[in-house]
Amino acid sequence: MRKALFFLLILMLAACQEDDAEPAPEQLPEETAEAVASPEVRVAEFIELWKSGDFPAMHTNYLNQGTQSVYGEANFVTWQQELHEQLAIANLEISYTPVEDGDWNPEQPADFPIQVAFDTIIGPVEFEKTLTLLYESHGEVEDWFVEWDPSFILPNLEAGDQVSTEIIQGPRGEIVDRNGNAIASNNTGYEVSIIPENFDDSKKQQLAELLGMSEQAIDDKLNQSWVQPHYLVPIAQIKADQSTLDELFTITGTTRAEVDMRNYPYGRALSHITGYMGPITAEQLEAWSGQGYSAETMVGRQGLEEILQERLRGSAGGRIVLEKQQENAVITSVENEPIPGETVALTIDAELQQTLYGSMEEQAGTSAAIDPDTGETLALVSSPGFDPNEFVPNITNSRYQELANDPLQPFFNRFAAVYTPGPVIQPITAAIGLESGTLDPAEGLDIAGNSWQRFASWGDYRVTRPHADVPNPIDLDKALVYSDAIYFAQQALNIPNDDFRTGLENFGFGEEIDFPIGLSPSRISQDGTFGSEGQLAGTASGQGQMQVNILHLATLYSPVLTSGTLYKPTLLLDDEDQQVWNENLLSAENAELLRMSLSNADTELGTELAGKSGTANERGEQNAWFVGYSLVNPDLIVAMMIEGEEEVEGMVEQVLEERENE
């Protein structure tokens, strides 16, 4: 809880203005006691000025003479402007209850019940008042004028009151996986503060070392404009390390208070999904201006911590306190309970995610796992990761630079990027060919040599295959087992007109992926078209300019298991029912054919695994790929890419076996 003294409300009242006070208005002539115009128009106009913050116009044109004599324009205007700024008053709403039409007696006050509501740094404020108007003569103007006092600003506020606030931030919501396991939770830490007049300056170096900051940074905190010798000045937050706390306790003039501190139980494995917390950046502070943030606020800086900031952020509560000058008492004007942030559940299975991450052994790469029947994302890995706990409460600059300069780029989110997929795209080419009727899975092609081009006009470009010694004829099963790029190039060229491109688009190529974390969309080519027949032939085996996102790649295989239905990938468990991305991509018969072919493609492994492997050249380096699922329990599709590796099937097999044994 932090108490901030905002300002002192001082008004010079009637006692010092007695000689200058305006004479009381003369009683209206008897003949004017007849009914006059309704004051409701004046009420509506006054409220509109109030809501827009036009305090000068309120004072000059709408306050009655008694109010004007007590509250001069300068005090009236400045006072409310300061209150609005210091309490962060926003979204001011004022309504009134209309009074039934009737005769209005100018010698009698006109009362209108009003309802006032607005937001502040401690949450919403709501109260009811009665707005009273008196009929008066102001120069040549005779009309209704408002009787006003400070309690129209805050309940129980009076002239001379000293106003302060006690702010309690609502705890941040947690992020949990599909099974309720916390992947971003709240632990206890400590905020270390200094009372300047009690602090032994000779201990500054010791304090700086304990807090992991420089002496200059401590001086910057102590030299802020608002600091007074007896004030409590927050310096830094630290984790709950008992030895550090014990040493801090020996430094005179320091205090500590418990605060919530973020914790990431799965560390590196989920780092690119969770992101981390940190001090608000200048850009964030500007973007979220007027929403109760300050330069000291800790906010989400990457991943879901940043993306879900408003859902996770707790709403502040606390008290607005009035120190009464006349009664020498302290009362509470407004009190609000803080509201915890929302707990957000993901489709992720954190244990599966950790298993996948561990199987990759910190090698550079990415992997994804989905439920083919729902589109739910069960795992989404970028390797190597970083430990977001190092950012709590602050990461040292030297450690940050060490991570930033790591050649394996732990900060780079590989699952958000796209890569050349190579042969793992061949089953999708087969699916499009089967549906077009041009690919007969049992028909074998006679293919000679390890390279091929359809026409000499292709120039130097030739489609190459890794195994030229496979005996002819080459059918679909053989082509998938041996990643025969020539077979798939010829099949793609047999698909009529532009149906191959359209088929890929039906599988989601070129389409933005609607996902909470930004993902680069898979693409056929840079402009979404085939620039040549040779480019089309290469794309059939995931070469050319084709690039694929790892989550999309796992999703591409789902129509094989769902008999033609492709679901949009989801990440938030509270999303509405699964959304169909596209339907009828495969007939039940063709889906069964592909399931058989994919199971045959991995017969040499001697496992209960179906899928497709391959390597692809990416900027001069061979990346290894595998996409597959368990034949025993095909409710999970796993896609994996390791940079520079030759085989990844064993890694995926290990993950699926562990899952089967759970």
XYZ file of C-alpha atoms in Angstrom:
662
model
C 0.000 0.000 0.000
C 1.405 3.345 -0.950
C 0.194 6.688 0.351
C 0.668 9.747 -1.822
C -0.118 13.243 -0.609
C -1.522 15.003 -3.600
C -2.329 18.572 -2.620
C -3.797 20.913 0.023
C -7.172 22.443 -0.661
C -7.186 25.940 0.846
C -10.033 28.332 0.328
C -10.399 31.797 1.844
C -13.986 31.883 2.986
C -16.537 34.509 3.878
C -14.757 35.835 7.015
C -11.957 37.457 5.010
C -14.290 38.640 2.267
C -16.922 40.319 4.424
C -16.109 43.843 3.315
C -16.008 42.930 -0.362
C -19.019 40.649 -0.469
C -21.718 41.578 -2.924
C -24.954 42.806 -1.385
C -27.713 40.229 -1.212
C -29.993 40.409 -4.202
C -33.114 42.390 -3.696
C -36.308 40.465 -3.321
C -37.955 40.051 -6.674
C -40.927 42.306 -7.266
C -44.146 40.635 -6.335
C -45.365 40.520 -9.888
C -42.415 38.245 -10.881
C -43.540 35.577 -8.435
C -45.597 34.191 -11.243
C -44.469 30.931 -12.904
C -41.231 31.195 -14.877
C -39.458 28.994 -17.406
C -38.392 25.519 -16.325
C -34.866 25.321 -14.844
C -34.330 21.979 -16.582
C -32.637 23.608 -19.563
C -30.112 25.226 -17.219
C -29.521 21.908 -15.453
C -28.771 20.152 -18.750
C -26.423 22.937 -19.885
C -24.584 22.983 -16.544
C -24.076 19.212 -16.642
C -22.684 19.326 -20.177
C -20.115 21.944 -19.125
C -19.269 19.859 -16.070
C -18.717 16.712 -18.139
C -16.510 18.569 -20.623
C -14.454 20.169 -17.833
C -15.336 23.753 -18.778
C -15.051 25.019 -15.216
C -14.653 28.735 -16.114
C -18.015 28.746 -17.926
C -19.640 26.894 -15.046
C -18.445 29.523 -12.584
C -19.174 32.612 -14.656
C -22.535 31.741 -16.160
C -24.177 29.153 -13.924
C -23.197 29.494 -10.258
C -25.481 31.531 -8.033
C -24.264 34.672 -6.340
C -23.747 33.067 -2.934
C -21.533 30.330 -4.399
C -19.561 32.792 -6.508
C -18.853 34.987 -3.499
C -17.478 32.063 -1.480
C -15.579 30.256 -4.259
C -13.680 32.658 -6.470
C -13.202 31.687 -10.078
C -9.451 31.026 -9.738
C -9.925 28.636 -6.835
C -12.968 26.974 -8.373
C -11.250 26.300 -11.706
C -7.728 25.413 -10.510
C -9.026 23.270 -7.679
C -11.080 21.003 -9.925
C -8.428 20.823 -12.631
C -5.851 19.657 -10.074
C -8.268 17.114 -8.649
C -8.994 15.698 -12.091
C -5.287 15.390 -12.833
C -4.132 14.037 -9.481
C -6.961 11.520 -9.091
C -6.846 10.621 -12.809
C -10.562 11.338 -13.100
C -11.879 10.015 -16.404
C -15.101 8.890 -18.068
C -17.174 11.385 -16.099
C -20.878 10.656 -16.428
C -23.602 12.825 -14.858
C -27.290 12.298 -15.229
C -30.305 13.899 -13.581
C -33.824 12.862 -12.832
C -36.273 15.092 -14.752
C -38.969 16.756 -12.706
C -42.511 16.495 -13.994
C -43.693 19.572 -15.867
C -45.386 22.132 -13.668
C -45.301 25.696 -12.506
C -41.930 26.854 -11.205
C -42.019 29.449 -8.442
C -38.997 31.773 -8.651
C -39.175 32.343 -4.898
C -38.649 28.620 -4.250
C -35.504 26.576 -4.964
C -35.654 23.974 -7.733
C -34.218 20.585 -6.772
C -32.965 17.949 -9.227
C -31.598 14.571 -8.058
C -28.354 13.824 -9.958
C -26.168 10.756 -10.311
C -22.390 11.218 -10.648
C -19.963 8.485 -11.792
C -16.330 8.530 -12.903
C -13.133 6.485 -12.860
C -10.123 7.288 -10.665
C -6.747 5.801 -9.768
C -8.488 3.706 -7.085
C -11.326 2.594 -9.342
C -14.873 3.827 -9.974
C -16.617 6.480 -7.883
C -20.369 6.808 -7.822
C -22.615 8.993 -5.674
C -25.915 10.831 -5.721
C -26.575 14.478 -4.894
C -29.340 17.009 -5.179
C -28.597 19.875 -7.513
C -30.398 23.001 -6.294
C -31.055 26.051 -8.472
C -32.145 29.536 -7.333
C -33.846 32.126 -9.501
C -31.720 35.302 -9.432
C -30.936 38.513 -11.250
C -27.374 38.726 -12.549
C -27.129 42.147 -14.128
C -29.735 42.237 -16.814
C -30.140 38.447 -16.762
C -32.852 36.768 -14.733
C -32.571 32.999 -14.700
C -31.912 29.887 -12.641
C -28.438 29.555 -11.082
C -26.764 26.568 -9.387
C -25.980 26.344 -5.698
C -22.698 24.459 -5.434
C -20.232 23.149 -2.832
C -17.125 20.861 -2.902
C -19.100 17.700 -2.154
C -20.135 17.752 -5.822
C -16.489 16.813 -6.549
C -16.075 14.070 -3.933
C -18.414 12.807 -1.233
C -17.958 14.708 2.061
C -15.348 17.072 0.599
C -15.301 20.511 2.250
C -13.254 23.662 1.914
C -9.847 23.322 3.597
C -9.762 19.527 3.486
C -6.427 17.854 2.834
C -6.848 15.059 0.260
C -4.672 11.964 -0.026
C -4.987 8.479 -1.515
C -4.033 4.989 -0.503
C -3.659 2.838 -3.623
C -3.801 -0.966 -3.604
C -3.103 -2.621 -6.945
C -5.205 -5.693 -7.642
C -3.079 -8.848 -8.056
C -2.166 -9.784 -11.617
C -4.103 -12.653 -13.116
C -2.324 -15.930 -13.758
C -1.805 -17.795 -17.024
C -2.540 -21.517 -16.733
C -2.454 -24.447 -19.116
C -5.404 -26.635 -20.137
C -5.007 -28.706 -16.951
C -4.820 -25.741 -14.593
C -1.037 -25.828 -14.194
C 0.323 -22.321 -13.684
C 2.743 -21.154 -16.351
C 2.815 -17.519 -15.142
C 1.938 -17.093 -11.474
C 2.436 -14.749 -8.517
C 5.026 -15.244 -5.802
C 6.027 -13.009 -2.916
C 8.887 -10.553 -3.358
C 9.929 -7.413 -1.522
C 10.072 -3.725 -2.322
C 13.054 -2.055 -0.664
C 12.662 1.612 0.290
C 14.798 4.275 1.968
C 13.870 6.973 4.472
C 16.532 9.565 3.466
C 16.961 11.246 6.864
C 17.687 7.865 8.518
C 19.889 6.390 5.786
C 23.632 5.933 6.348
C 25.161 7.170 3.089
C 28.309 5.128 3.687
C 26.181 1.986 3.143
C 25.147 3.007 -0.371
C 27.656 0.756 -2.139
C 26.613 -2.232 -0.028
C 22.951 -1.534 -0.767
C 23.633 -1.154 -4.502
C 25.380 -4.538 -4.617
C 22.531 -6.240 -2.745
C 19.943 -4.749 -5.108
C 21.956 -5.364 -8.278
C 21.994 -1.695 -9.259
C 24.442 1.197 -9.375
C 24.961 3.831 -6.704
C 23.970 6.431 -9.294
C 20.631 4.660 -9.789
C 19.989 4.899 -6.032
C 20.883 8.612 -6.105
C 18.472 9.140 -8.995
C 15.661 7.664 -6.895
C 16.539 9.798 -3.867
C 16.853 12.999 -5.925
C 13.358 12.899 -7.409
C 11.569 16.237 -7.080
C 8.883 14.998 -4.694
C 11.261 13.405 -2.168
C 11.401 14.849 1.366
C 13.798 13.703 4.138
C 11.042 11.909 6.040
C 9.374 10.305 3.008
C 9.521 6.602 2.180
C 11.289 6.361 -1.201
C 10.913 3.062 -3.147
C 14.298 1.988 -4.559
C 13.954 -1.521 -6.053
C 12.176 -4.850 -5.851
C 13.986 -8.082 -5.034
C 13.150 -11.772 -4.840
C 12.493 -13.383 -1.474
C 16.101 -14.415 -0.805
C 16.520 -14.728 2.951
C 20.265 -14.044 3.089
C 19.845 -10.841 1.087
C 16.939 -9.758 3.268
C 18.954 -10.400 6.441
C 21.823 -8.255 5.182
C 19.437 -5.498 4.112
C 17.965 -5.495 7.594
C 21.329 -4.339 8.996
C 21.361 -1.173 6.843
C 19.822 1.685 8.816
C 17.132 3.667 7.029
C 15.959 0.868 4.744
C 12.566 -0.817 4.898
C 10.990 -3.680 3.024
C 7.391 -4.503 2.156
C 5.902 -7.580 0.552
C 4.869 -7.267 -3.092
C 3.603 -9.704 -5.706
C 6.338 -10.927 -8.013
C 5.938 -12.963 -11.186
C 7.088 -16.571 -11.422
C 7.417 -18.821 -14.495
C 7.486 -22.487 -13.378
C 8.291 -23.889 -16.851
C 11.078 -21.421 -17.571
C 12.703 -21.798 -20.991
C 10.200 -24.302 -22.344
C 7.380 -21.751 -22.454
C 9.382 -18.529 -22.577
C 8.297 -17.453 -26.067
C 4.650 -18.021 -25.169
C 4.607 -16.389 -21.732
C 7.071 -13.598 -22.391
C 8.018 -11.756 -19.215
C 7.241 -8.801 -16.956
C 9.349 -5.677 -16.725
C 9.245 -1.905 -16.132
C 6.921 -0.146 -18.541
C 8.658 1.250 -21.622
C 8.287 4.826 -22.807
C 6.391 3.551 -25.849
C 3.960 1.545 -23.713
C 3.463 4.473 -21.332
C 2.537 6.704 -24.262
C 0.290 4.085 -25.885
C -1.573 3.454 -22.589
C -1.802 7.102 -21.549
C -4.791 7.877 -19.329
C -5.231 4.263 -18.236
C -3.647 4.587 -14.797
C -0.083 3.614 -15.710
C 2.969 5.389 -14.318
C 6.693 5.246 -15.018
C 7.054 2.830 -12.069
C 4.484 0.300 -13.322
C 5.533 -3.290 -14.066
C 3.818 -4.607 -17.201
C 4.029 -7.421 -19.746
C 6.959 -6.861 -22.077
C 6.836 -9.861 -24.420
C 4.588 -12.797 -25.315
C 1.197 -13.279 -23.699
C 2.223 -11.159 -20.719
C 2.196 -8.175 -23.074
C -0.588 -9.323 -25.419
C -2.984 -10.081 -22.533
C -1.890 -7.103 -20.416
C -5.374 -5.645 -19.965
C -6.955 -9.014 -19.147
C -4.217 -9.949 -16.683
C -3.863 -6.543 -15.075
C -5.684 -6.197 -11.790
C -7.847 -3.140 -11.158
C -6.560 -0.792 -8.491
C -8.502 -0.165 -5.316
C -7.848 1.799 -2.160
C -9.154 4.896 -0.403
C -9.531 8.599 -1.009
C -8.947 10.134 2.409
C -10.016 13.572 3.667
C -8.144 15.168 6.543
C -10.663 17.626 7.968
C -9.282 21.025 8.829
C -12.208 22.151 10.935
C -12.988 18.941 12.846
C -9.312 17.798 13.090
C -10.408 14.344 11.923
C -9.626 11.944 9.082
C -12.467 10.342 7.148
C -12.746 8.152 4.071
C -14.463 9.756 1.111
C -14.327 6.733 -1.231
C -13.143 3.160 -0.674
C -12.840 0.439 -3.327
C -11.641 -3.132 -3.038
C -8.929 -3.990 -5.590
C -10.045 -6.437 -8.279
C -7.715 -9.290 -9.280
C -6.819 -9.667 -12.930
C -8.345 -12.433 -14.990
C -6.933 -15.961 -14.948
C -6.393 -16.938 -18.587
C -6.372 -20.628 -19.522
C -4.520 -21.822 -22.623
C -5.022 -24.885 -24.796
C -1.351 -25.681 -24.135
C -0.427 -28.847 -22.266
C 2.541 -27.546 -20.266
C 3.939 -31.007 -19.512
C 3.828 -31.946 -23.206
C 5.444 -28.604 -24.033
C 8.258 -29.299 -21.572
C 8.747 -32.802 -22.993
C 8.971 -31.455 -26.550
C 11.400 -28.735 -25.484
C 13.546 -31.243 -23.615
C 13.670 -33.599 -26.604
C 15.179 -30.801 -28.713
C 18.089 -30.529 -26.239
C 18.448 -26.734 -26.601
C 19.250 -27.089 -30.302
C 18.054 -24.330 -32.604
C 14.647 -25.221 -33.996
C 10.912 -25.180 -33.440
C 8.068 -27.615 -32.900
C 4.291 -27.653 -32.561
C 1.642 -30.120 -31.460
C -2.072 -29.855 -32.222
C -5.290 -31.753 -31.656
C -6.449 -32.474 -35.237
C -10.092 -32.778 -34.193
C -10.331 -29.313 -32.601
C -7.432 -27.202 -33.849
C -6.285 -26.677 -30.248
C -2.586 -25.903 -29.925
C -1.169 -28.345 -27.370
C 2.466 -27.258 -27.640
C 4.364 -24.509 -29.439
C 8.118 -24.460 -28.904
C 10.964 -22.185 -29.916
C 14.391 -23.553 -29.022
C 16.577 -22.488 -27.401
C 14.479 -20.395 -25.057
C 15.443 -18.028 -22.264
C 14.482 -18.088 -18.597
C 11.860 -15.364 -18.017
C 12.545 -15.652 -14.274
C 15.824 -13.817 -14.926
C 13.765 -10.741 -15.772
C 12.118 -10.780 -12.322
C 12.351 -8.162 -11.001
C 15.091 -6.894 -13.359
C 17.718 -8.531 -15.528
C 21.203 -7.045 -15.385
C 22.409 -5.334 -18.534
C 25.446 -7.641 -18.776
C 23.241 -10.751 -18.643
C 20.835 -9.304 -21.195
C 23.701 -8.565 -23.582
C 25.053 -12.080 -23.074
C 21.699 -13.548 -24.161
C 21.273 -11.054 -27.000
C 24.708 -11.941 -28.407
C 24.261 -15.711 -28.097
C 24.755 -17.185 -31.627
C 21.759 -19.506 -31.051
C 19.524 -16.426 -30.616
C 17.400 -17.455 -27.594
C 15.291 -14.298 -27.942
C 14.338 -15.156 -31.555
C 10.853 -16.691 -31.692
C 11.218 -19.431 -34.266
C 7.617 -20.664 -34.056
C 6.463 -17.248 -35.268
C 8.714 -17.402 -38.352
C 8.433 -19.267 -41.675
C 10.889 -21.719 -43.219
C 11.386 -23.710 -46.402
C 9.624 -27.021 -45.600
C 11.067 -29.379 -48.188
C 9.636 -32.917 -48.547
C 7.236 -32.665 -45.571
C 4.928 -30.729 -47.908
C 4.678 -33.687 -50.323
C 1.616 -35.258 -48.588
C -0.257 -31.982 -49.184
C 0.675 -32.075 -52.874
C -0.576 -35.663 -52.926
C -3.866 -34.633 -51.273
C -4.482 -31.959 -53.913
C -3.608 -34.399 -56.719
C -5.889 -37.109 -55.300
C -8.816 -34.703 -55.055
C -8.238 -33.358 -58.563
C -8.346 -36.911 -59.923
C -4.962 -36.610 -61.644
C -2.978 -38.687 -59.118
C -3.542 -42.443 -59.101
C -1.767 -43.753 -55.968
C -1.261 -47.220 -57.451
C 0.082 -46.016 -60.793
C 3.864 -46.124 -61.008
C 6.019 -43.683 -62.928
C 9.289 -44.597 -64.623
C 11.851 -42.042 -63.437
C 15.502 -42.172 -64.434
C 18.409 -40.348 -62.856
C 18.491 -37.987 -59.912
C 17.421 -34.827 -61.776
C 14.748 -33.888 -64.243
C 13.304 -30.984 -66.193
C 10.197 -30.978 -68.329
C 11.436 -28.589 -71.007
C 14.797 -27.190 -72.000
C 13.211 -23.769 -71.527
C 13.672 -24.312 -67.784
C 17.298 -23.416 -68.367
C 19.616 -24.438 -65.548
C 16.792 -25.387 -63.205
C 16.250 -29.086 -62.632
C 14.212 -30.963 -60.010
C 16.472 -33.284 -58.025
C 15.689 -36.270 -55.829
C 17.804 -37.744 -52.995
C 17.540 -41.416 -54.098
C 18.154 -42.273 -57.765
C 18.591 -45.987 -57.062
C 14.966 -46.731 -56.132
C 13.649 -49.328 -58.592
C 10.881 -48.291 -60.945
C 7.982 -47.907 -61.114
C 7.590 -45.175 -58.486
C 4.112 -45.054 -56.953
C 2.792 -42.798 -54.169
C 4.049 -45.020 -51.347
C 7.584 -45.179 -52.748
C 7.565 -41.460 -53.500
C 6.684 -40.645 -49.878
C 9.168 -43.128 -48.396
C 12.064 -41.824 -50.511
C 10.987 -38.150 -50.818
C 10.956 -38.402 -54.600
C 10.730 -34.755 -55.671
C 10.596 -35.695 -59.383
C 7.469 -37.803 -58.803
C 5.682 -34.951 -57.036
C 6.840 -32.356 -59.585
C 5.298 -34.412 -62.375
C 2.099 -34.939 -60.397
C 1.753 -31.204 -59.691
C 2.290 -30.373 -63.360
C -0.530 -32.792 -64.255
C -3.046 -30.877 -62.133
C -5.056 -28.768 -64.607
C -4.977 -25.019 -64.964
C -4.254 -23.187 -61.694
C -5.777 -25.849 -59.460
C -2.536 -26.617 -57.641
C -2.202 -23.013 -56.440
C -5.905 -22.945 -55.522
C -5.494 -26.237 -53.655
C -2.647 -24.807 -51.567
C -4.721 -21.708 -50.820
C -7.569 -23.963 -49.652
C -5.096 -25.411 -47.151
C -4.492 -21.882 -45.808
C -1.442 -20.720 -47.745
C -1.282 -16.947 -48.114
C -3.820 -16.389 -45.356
C -3.126 -14.544 -42.113
C -3.390 -16.879 -39.129
C -5.798 -15.502 -36.548
C -3.806 -16.308 -33.416
C -3.141 -14.349 -30.191
C 0.621 -14.418 -30.789
C 1.556 -13.010 -34.184
C 2.570 -15.740 -36.658
C 4.007 -15.185 -40.106
C 1.600 -16.697 -42.657
C 2.726 -19.570 -44.844
C 3.200 -18.592 -48.450
C 3.418 -20.245 -51.845
C 5.875 -17.617 -53.044
C 6.721 -14.002 -52.363
C 3.791 -12.761 -54.475
C 1.483 -15.763 -54.003
C 1.816 -17.006 -57.578
C 4.068 -19.311 -59.586
C 6.475 -17.279 -61.660
C 7.301 -20.230 -63.879
C 6.492 -23.863 -64.518
C 9.804 -24.823 -62.912
C 8.901 -22.905 -59.755
C 5.583 -24.772 -59.588
C 7.439 -28.096 -59.959
C 9.804 -27.213 -57.088
C 6.976 -26.031 -54.845
C 5.386 -29.494 -55.074
C 8.188 -30.688 -52.744
C 8.353 -27.576 -50.591
C 11.153 -25.828 -52.457
C 11.176 -22.746 -54.668
C 9.927 -19.766 -52.689
C 7.510 -21.719 -50.485
C 7.773 -21.046 -46.749
C 5.722 -22.543 -43.937
C 4.986 -21.708 -40.316
C 5.499 -24.670 -37.963
C 2.015 -24.465 -36.381
C 0.385 -24.228 -39.794
C 2.448 -27.204 -40.955
C 1.132 -29.394 -38.126
C -2.372 -28.214 -38.963
C -1.926 -29.095 -42.658
C -1.831 -32.790 -41.780
C -5.086 -32.742 -39.800
C -7.433 -33.308 -42.827
C -5.722 -36.696 -43.242
C -7.084 -37.680 -39.813
C -10.394 -35.780 -39.983
C -11.320 -36.939 -43.482
C -11.030 -33.513 -45.015
C -11.728 -30.907 -42.304
C -9.115 -28.282 -41.455
C -9.622 -26.428 -38.145
C -8.176 -23.032 -37.314
C -5.449 -23.246 -34.660
C -6.458 -21.859 -31.257
C -4.509 -20.967 -28.112
C -7.037 -19.632 -25.595
C -9.141 -22.295 -23.910
C -12.114 -19.956 -23.524
C -12.399 -19.424 -27.283
C -15.739 -20.418 -28.702
C -16.216 -23.837 -30.255
C -13.535 -24.834 -32.727
C -13.735 -22.944 -35.990
C -13.547 -24.719 -39.309
C -10.884 -23.226 -41.567
C -11.941 -25.264 -44.580
C -13.930 -28.413 -45.318
C -13.974 -31.187 -47.914
C -10.262 -30.948 -48.585
C -10.128 -34.757 -48.753
C -12.752 -37.415 -49.289
C -12.924 -40.180 -46.708
C -11.462 -42.586 -49.293
C -8.530 -40.334 -50.164
C -7.888 -39.584 -46.491
C -7.636 -43.315 -45.824
C -5.221 -43.705 -48.762
C -2.961 -40.993 -47.342
C -3.106 -42.477 -43.847
C -1.899 -45.784 -45.284
C 0.850 -44.062 -47.278
C 2.061 -42.056 -44.266
C 2.173 -45.191 -42.105
C 4.161 -46.954 -44.845
C 6.531 -44.007 -45.132
C 7.981 -44.822 -41.705
C 7.921 -48.617 -41.806
C 11.721 -48.693 -41.717
C 11.659 -47.128 -38.241
C 9.962 -50.219 -36.854
C 7.649 -48.093 -34.715
C 3.967 -47.314 -34.434
C 4.601 -43.932 -36.050
C 3.111 -42.388 -39.192
C 4.377 -39.271 -40.854
C 6.848 -37.675 -43.221
C 10.458 -36.585 -42.782
C 12.882 -34.694 -44.949
C 15.531 -32.015 -45.161
C 15.385 -28.595 -46.775
C 18.010 -26.035 -47.640
C 17.580 -22.769 -45.732
C 20.164 -20.072 -46.447
C 22.875 -22.645 -47.169
C 22.056 -24.897 -44.202
C 20.131 -28.175 -44.221
C 17.225 -28.161 -41.770
C 15.692 -31.461 -40.710
C 11.901 -31.851 -40.577
C 9.357 -34.365 -39.381
C 5.563 -34.274 -39.133
C 3.715 -37.248 -37.728
C 1.410 -38.905 -35.254
C 1.006 -42.131 -33.305
C -0.812 -44.947 -35.049
C -1.940 -46.239 -31.650
C -3.552 -42.984 -30.540
C -3.710 -40.490 -33.447
C -5.153 -37.605 -31.424
C -1.972 -35.546 -31.635
C 0.010 -34.278 -34.615
C 3.582 -33.164 -33.936
C 5.719 -31.103 -36.305
C 9.401 -30.420 -35.620
C 12.293 -28.681 -37.345
C 15.908 -28.739 -36.146
C 18.449 -26.497 -37.806
C 21.343 -28.477 -39.252
C 20.175 -31.894 -38.042
C 19.814 -34.962 -40.236
C 17.025 -36.772 -38.385
C 14.291 -35.680 -35.985
C 11.931 -38.690 -36.128
C 13.539 -40.166 -33.013
C 12.854 -36.989 -31.043
C 9.177 -36.987 -31.990
C 8.918 -40.722 -31.364
C 10.305 -40.210 -27.853
C 7.740 -37.496 -27.146
C 4.822 -39.609 -28.374
C 5.992 -42.648 -26.437
C 6.253 -40.641 -23.224
C 2.757 -39.343 -23.797
C 1.428 -42.871 -24.374
C 2.987 -44.008 -21.086
C 1.471 -41.221 -18.973
